[in-house]
PDB file of C-alpha atoms in Angstrom:
ATOM      1  CA  MET A   1       0.150  15.943  -8.815  1.00 62.00           C
ATOM      2  CA  LYS A   2       2.684  13.313  -8.378  1.00 80.00           C
ATOM      3  CA  ASN A   3       6.223  13.956  -6.869  1.00 84.00           C
ATOM      4  CA  GLU A   4       8.925  12.184  -8.400  1.00 87.00           C
ATOM      5  CA  MET A   5      11.519  11.046  -5.910  1.00 90.00           C
ATOM      6  CA  THR A   6      14.139   8.431  -5.599  1.00 90.00           C
ATOM      7  CA  LYS A   7      14.369   5.827  -2.770  1.00 90.00           C
ATOM      8  CA  GLN A   8      16.832   7.776  -0.982  1.00 91.00           C
ATOM      9  CA  ASP A   9      14.393  10.693  -1.103  1.00 91.00           C
ATOM     10  CA  ILE A  10      11.916   8.368   0.483  1.00 93.00           C
ATOM     11  CA  ALA A  11      14.051   6.898   2.970  1.00 92.00           C
ATOM     12  CA  GLN A  12      15.110  10.430   4.249  1.00 93.00           C
ATOM     13  CA  ILE A  13      11.467  11.519   4.389  1.00 94.00           C
ATOM     14  CA  GLN A  14      10.578   8.750   6.287  1.00 96.00           C
ATOM     15  CA  GLU A  15      13.354   9.182   8.892  1.00 95.00           C
ATOM     16  CA  GLU A  16      12.633  12.706   9.213  1.00 95.00           C
ATOM     17  CA  LEU A  17       8.922  11.685   9.906  1.00 97.00           C
ATOM     18  CA  ARG A  18       9.907   8.856  12.424  1.00 97.00           C
ATOM     19  CA  ARG A  19      12.336  11.636  14.233  1.00 97.00           C
ATOM     20  CA  ARG A  20       9.652  14.412  14.105  1.00 97.00           C
ATOM     21  CA  ARG A  21       6.588  11.743  15.433  1.00 97.00           C
ATOM     22  CA  THR A  22       8.704  10.025  18.280  1.00 97.00           C
ATOM     23  CA  GLU A  23      11.216  12.286  19.403  1.00 96.00           C
ATOM     24  CA  LEU A  24      10.178  15.966  18.740  1.00 96.00           C
ATOM     25  CA  MET A  25       6.485  15.707  19.062  1.00 96.00           C
ATOM     26  CA  PRO A  26       6.485  14.388  22.897  1.00 96.00           C
ATOM     27  CA  ARG A  27       9.133  16.849  23.828  1.00 96.00           C
ATOM     28  CA  GLN A  28       7.151  19.452  22.373  1.00 95.00           C
ATOM     29  CA  LEU A  29       3.876  18.436  24.096  1.00 95.00           C
ATOM     30  CA  GLN A  30       5.649  18.477  27.402  1.00 94.00           C
ATOM     31  CA  ALA A  31       7.065  22.054  26.760  1.00 91.00           C
ATOM     32  CA  VAL A  32       3.473  23.015  26.083  1.00 90.00           C
ATOM     33  CA  GLN A  33       2.020  21.282  29.350  1.00 90.00           C
ATOM     34  CA  GLU A  34       4.866  22.879  31.502  1.00 88.00           C
ATOM     35  CA  ALA A  35       4.114  26.524  29.798  1.00 86.00           C
ATOM     36  CA  ARG A  36       0.328  26.306  30.296  1.00 83.00           C
ATOM     37  CA  ALA A  37       1.217  25.386  33.943  1.00 83.00           C
ATOM     38  CA  PHE A  38       2.685  28.966  34.326  1.00 76.00           C
ATOM     39  CA  GLY A  39      -0.961  30.332  34.395  1.00 74.00           C
ATOM     40  CA  ASP A  40      -2.481  33.167  32.633  1.00 71.00           C
ATOM     41  CA  LEU A  41      -2.333  32.022  28.665  1.00 70.00           C
ATOM     42  CA  SER A  42      -2.945  35.472  27.508  1.00 72.00           C
ATOM     43  CA  GLU A  43       0.313  36.873  28.448  1.00 75.00           C
ATOM     44  CA  ASN A  44       2.076  33.624  28.563  1.00 78.00           C
ATOM     45  CA  PHE A  45       5.013  33.989  25.872  1.00 83.00           C
ATOM     46  CA  GLU A  46       6.451  30.609  26.831  1.00 87.00           C
ATOM     47  CA  TYR A  47       3.015  28.725  26.069  1.00 87.00           C
ATOM     48  CA  LYS A  48       2.674  30.641  22.893  1.00 89.00           C
ATOM     49  CA  ALA A  49       6.417  29.898  21.830  1.00 90.00           C
ATOM     50  CA  ALA A  50       5.726  26.167  22.654  1.00 91.00           C
ATOM     51  CA  LYS A  51       2.498  25.808  20.582  1.00 92.00           C
ATOM     52  CA  GLN A  52       4.152  27.738  17.878  1.00 94.00           C
ATOM     53  CA  GLU A  53       6.736  25.051  17.647  1.00 95.00           C
ATOM     54  CA  LEU A  54       4.666  22.056  18.034  1.00 96.00           C
ATOM     55  CA  ASN A  55       2.378  23.595  15.347  1.00 96.00           C
ATOM     56  CA  ARG A  56       5.241  24.260  12.921  1.00 96.00           C
ATOM     57  CA  ASN A  57       6.322  20.576  13.578  1.00 96.00           C
ATOM     58  CA  LYS A  58       2.774  19.302  12.773  1.00 97.00           C
ATOM     59  CA  GLY A  59       2.709  21.446   9.627  1.00 96.00           C
ATOM     60  CA  ARG A  60       6.018  19.625   8.491  1.00 95.00           C
ATOM     61  CA  ILE A  61       4.744  16.198   9.478  1.00 96.00           C
ATOM     62  CA  ARG A  62       1.442  16.906   7.102  1.00 96.00           C
ATOM     63  CA  TYR A  63       3.837  18.312   4.262  1.00 94.00           C
ATOM     64  CA  LEU A  64       6.182  15.562   4.563  1.00 95.00           C
ATOM     65  CA  GLN A  65       3.277  12.711   4.471  1.00 96.00           C
ATOM     66  CA  ARG A  66       1.551  14.422   1.451  1.00 94.00           C
ATOM     67  CA  MET A  67       4.666  14.220  -0.254  1.00 92.00           C
ATOM     68  CA  LEU A  68       5.128  10.497   0.424  1.00 94.00           C
ATOM     69  CA  ASP A  69       1.386   9.874  -0.333  1.00 94.00           C
ATOM     70  CA  ASN A  70       1.858  11.300  -3.869  1.00 92.00           C
ATOM     71  CA  ALA A  71       5.393   9.800  -4.536  1.00 92.00           C
ATOM     72  CA  VAL A  72       6.326   8.278  -7.740  1.00 91.00           C
ATOM     73  CA  VAL A  73       9.747   6.448  -7.741  1.00 91.00           C
ATOM     74  CA  ILE A  74      12.305   7.285 -10.327  1.00 86.00           C
ATOM     75  CA  SER A  75      15.700   5.867 -11.291  1.00 82.00           C
ATOM     76  CA  ASP A  76      18.901   8.259 -10.957  1.00 79.00           C
ATOM     77  CA  GLN A  77      20.679   6.158 -13.627  1.00 79.00           C
ATOM     78  CA  SER A  78      21.220   7.706 -17.157  1.00 78.00           C
ATOM     79  CA  ALA A  79      23.743   6.868 -20.163  1.00 80.00           C
ATOM     80  CA  GLU A  80      27.198   7.408 -19.969  1.00 85.00           C
ATOM     81  CA  GLY A  81      28.127  10.947 -20.818  1.00 84.00           C
ATOM     82  CA  VAL A  82      24.573  12.062 -20.826  1.00 91.00           C
ATOM     83  CA  ILE A  83      23.215  14.489 -18.114  1.00 93.00           C
ATOM     84  CA  GLY A  84      20.945  12.882 -15.856  1.00 90.00           C
ATOM     85  CA  LEU A  85      19.711  13.020 -12.475  1.00 91.00           C
ATOM     86  CA  PHE A  86      22.378  13.593  -9.824  1.00 92.00           C
ATOM     87  CA  ASP A  87      24.976  14.414 -12.382  1.00 92.00           C
ATOM     88  CA  LYS A  88      27.452  17.282 -11.565  1.00 94.00           C
ATOM     89  CA  VAL A  89      27.722  19.896 -14.709  1.00 94.00           C
ATOM     90  CA  GLU A  90      30.105  22.559 -15.346  1.00 95.00           C
ATOM     91  CA  ALA A  91      28.690  24.982 -17.762  1.00 94.00           C
ATOM     92  CA  GLU A  92      29.613  28.582 -19.176  1.00 93.00           C
ATOM     93  CA  MET A  93      27.295  31.307 -20.499  1.00 90.00           C
ATOM     94  CA  VAL A  94      27.946  31.871 -24.051  1.00 88.00           C
ATOM     95  CA  GLY A  95      29.073  35.320 -24.758  1.00 85.00           C
ATOM     96  CA  MET A  96      30.070  36.021 -20.920  1.00 86.00           C
ATOM     97  CA  ASP A  97      33.070  34.709 -19.251  1.00 82.00           C
ATOM     98  CA  GLU A  98      30.775  33.294 -16.326  1.00 86.00           C
ATOM     99  CA  ARG A  99      30.877  29.783 -15.267  1.00 91.00           C
ATOM    100  CA  VAL A 100      28.291  27.619 -13.053  1.00 91.00           C
ATOM    101  CA  SER A 101      28.514  24.609 -11.536  1.00 94.00           C
ATOM    102  CA  LEU A 102      25.283  22.587 -11.266  1.00 95.00           C
ATOM    103  CA  GLN A 103      23.610  19.344 -10.026  1.00 94.00           C
ATOM    104  CA  ILE A 104      20.463  17.969 -11.003  1.00 93.00           C
ATOM    105  CA  VAL A 105      18.333  16.950  -8.081  1.00 93.00           C
ATOM    106  CA  THR A 106      14.720  15.817  -7.254  1.00 91.00           C
ATOM    107  CA  ALA A 107      12.488  18.797  -6.216  1.00 89.00           C
ATOM    108  CA  MET A 108      12.888  17.569  -2.651  1.00 89.00           C
ATOM    109  CA  ARG A 109      16.432  18.708  -2.426  1.00 91.00           C
ATOM    110  CA  ALA A 110      16.584  21.619  -4.783  1.00 92.00           C
ATOM    111  CA  ASN A 111      18.454  24.675  -3.626  1.00 91.00           C
ATOM    112  CA  ALA A 112      19.217  27.308  -6.570  1.00 89.00           C
ATOM    113  CA  LEU A 113      21.558  29.147  -4.207  1.00 90.00           C
ATOM    114  CA  GLU A 114      24.029  26.063  -3.887  1.00 91.00           C
ATOM    115  CA  GLY A 115      23.628  24.950  -7.564  1.00 91.00           C
ATOM    116  CA  LEU A 116      21.090  22.036  -6.694  1.00 94.00           C
ATOM    117  CA  ILE A 117      18.537  22.435  -9.413  1.00 94.00           C
ATOM    118  CA  THR A 118      15.541  20.279 -10.723  1.00 92.00           C
ATOM    119  CA  ARG A 119      15.327  19.072 -14.209  1.00 89.00           C
ATOM    120  CA  ASP A 120      11.998  20.902 -14.232  1.00 89.00           C
ATOM    121  CA  SER A 121      13.811  24.291 -13.805  1.00 92.00           C
ATOM    122  CA  PRO A 122      14.686  26.349 -17.031  1.00 93.00           C
ATOM    123  CA  VAL A 123      18.352  25.407 -16.857  1.00 93.00           C
ATOM    124  CA  GLY A 124      17.599  21.645 -15.986  1.00 93.00           C
ATOM    125  CA  GLN A 125      15.221  21.448 -18.903  1.00 92.00           C
ATOM    126  CA  ALA A 126      17.867  22.743 -21.420  1.00 93.00           C
ATOM    127  CA  ILE A 127      20.579  20.737 -20.123  1.00 94.00           C
ATOM    128  CA  PHE A 128      18.878  17.325 -18.982  1.00 92.00           C
ATOM    129  CA  GLY A 129      19.970  14.541 -21.640  1.00 91.00           C
ATOM    130  CA  HIS A 130      22.597  16.547 -23.204  1.00 94.00           C
ATOM    131  CA  ARG A 131      26.720  15.859 -23.359  1.00 92.00           C
ATOM    132  CA  ALA A 132      29.557  17.884 -22.681  1.00 93.00           C
ATOM    133  CA  GLY A 133      30.422  20.197 -25.556  1.00 92.00           C
ATOM    134  CA  ASP A 134      26.740  20.962 -26.430  1.00 93.00           C
ATOM    135  CA  VAL A 135      25.339  24.228 -26.747  1.00 94.00           C
ATOM    136  CA  VAL A 136      21.547  24.616 -25.217  1.00 94.00           C
ATOM    137  CA  HIS A 137      19.232  27.550 -25.186  1.00 93.00           C
ATOM    138  CA  VAL A 138      17.839  28.413 -21.597  1.00 92.00           C
ATOM    139  CA  GLN A 139      14.353  30.273 -22.158  1.00 90.00           C
ATOM    140  CA  VAL A 140      13.729  31.877 -18.557  1.00 89.00           C
ATOM    141  CA  ARG A 141      10.698  34.023 -19.620  1.00 89.00           C
ATOM    142  CA  LYS A 142       8.875  34.421 -22.723  1.00 90.00           C
ATOM    143  CA  ASP A 143      11.219  37.468 -23.637  1.00 91.00           C
ATOM    144  CA  PHE A 144      14.569  36.264 -22.087  1.00 91.00           C
ATOM    145  CA  GLY A 145      16.799  33.524 -22.523  1.00 89.00           C
ATOM    146  CA  TYR A 146      20.327  32.772 -22.933  1.00 90.00           C
ATOM    147  CA  ASP A 147      22.874  30.009 -24.120  1.00 91.00           C
ATOM    148  CA  LEU A 148      24.848  27.596 -21.994  1.00 94.00           C
ATOM    149  CA  LYS A 149      27.935  25.537 -23.306  1.00 94.00           C
ATOM    150  CA  ILE A 150      28.087  22.254 -21.170  1.00 95.00           C
ATOM    151  CA  LEU A 151      31.748  22.061 -20.250  1.00 95.00           C
ATOM    152  CA  SER A 152      31.964  18.881 -18.496  1.00 93.00           C
ATOM    153  CA  VAL A 153      29.564  16.135 -16.941  1.00 93.00           C
ATOM    154  CA  GLU A 154      30.564  14.133 -13.882  1.00 92.00           C
ATOM    155  CA  LYS A 155      28.260  11.161 -13.525  1.00 91.00           C
ATOM    156  CA  GLN A 156      26.987  11.051  -9.737  1.00 86.00           C
ATOM    157  CA  GLU A 157      24.522   8.655  -8.014  1.00 83.00           C
ATOM    158  CA  ASP A 158      21.869   9.063  -5.335  1.00 82.00           C
ATOM    159  CA  ASP A 159      23.928   8.291  -2.042  1.00 81.00           C
ATOM    160  CA  GLY A 160      21.705  10.165   0.195  1.00 80.00           C
ATOM    161  CA  SER A 161      24.267  12.945   1.191  1.00 84.00           C
ATOM    162  CA  ILE A 162      22.319  15.895  -0.307  1.00 85.00           C
ATOM    163  CA  LYS A 163      19.538  16.436   2.486  1.00 87.00           C
ATOM    164  CA  ILE A 164      15.924  17.070   1.593  1.00 85.00           C
ATOM    165  CA  SER A 165      15.170  20.819   1.957  1.00 83.00           C
ATOM    166  CA  GLU A 166      13.153  22.373   4.514  1.00 79.00           C
ATOM    167  CA  TYR A 167      10.460  24.617   3.500  1.00 64.00           C
TER     168      TYR A 167
END
């Protein structure tokens, strides 16, 4: 499976990989060596904690490297007034007086709790490519969906301000 990323996604991942490999890893290896010197490893909490941190870092490095290895660079450009990648959208649930603020982002930066959604999410699929004033249907499950009215679209670019997500 290919991972769609912008040039900014790739740059952020490369920077995190550099930092994890050249800054965090040496410190963590040193912490493991120091904790090992405390003696009996079976009851050495410091050693176990240091190893756990080192393994967590190694896991994150493997994950990020896999994401880069399977990356496909995509553009964040879209036509004027049409919802595209990184655009901010204000919408209202039809029949309810509830507004939502959303921004379409790549999967590496998604955080639904902050309104950062991918174009592959149900809402993202429904609104992507539409304009302000359009009413779209969001199909959440086979037996449940709702309508959204797009109130406004604010064009944005990928300036790197939205950080990649931790897992």
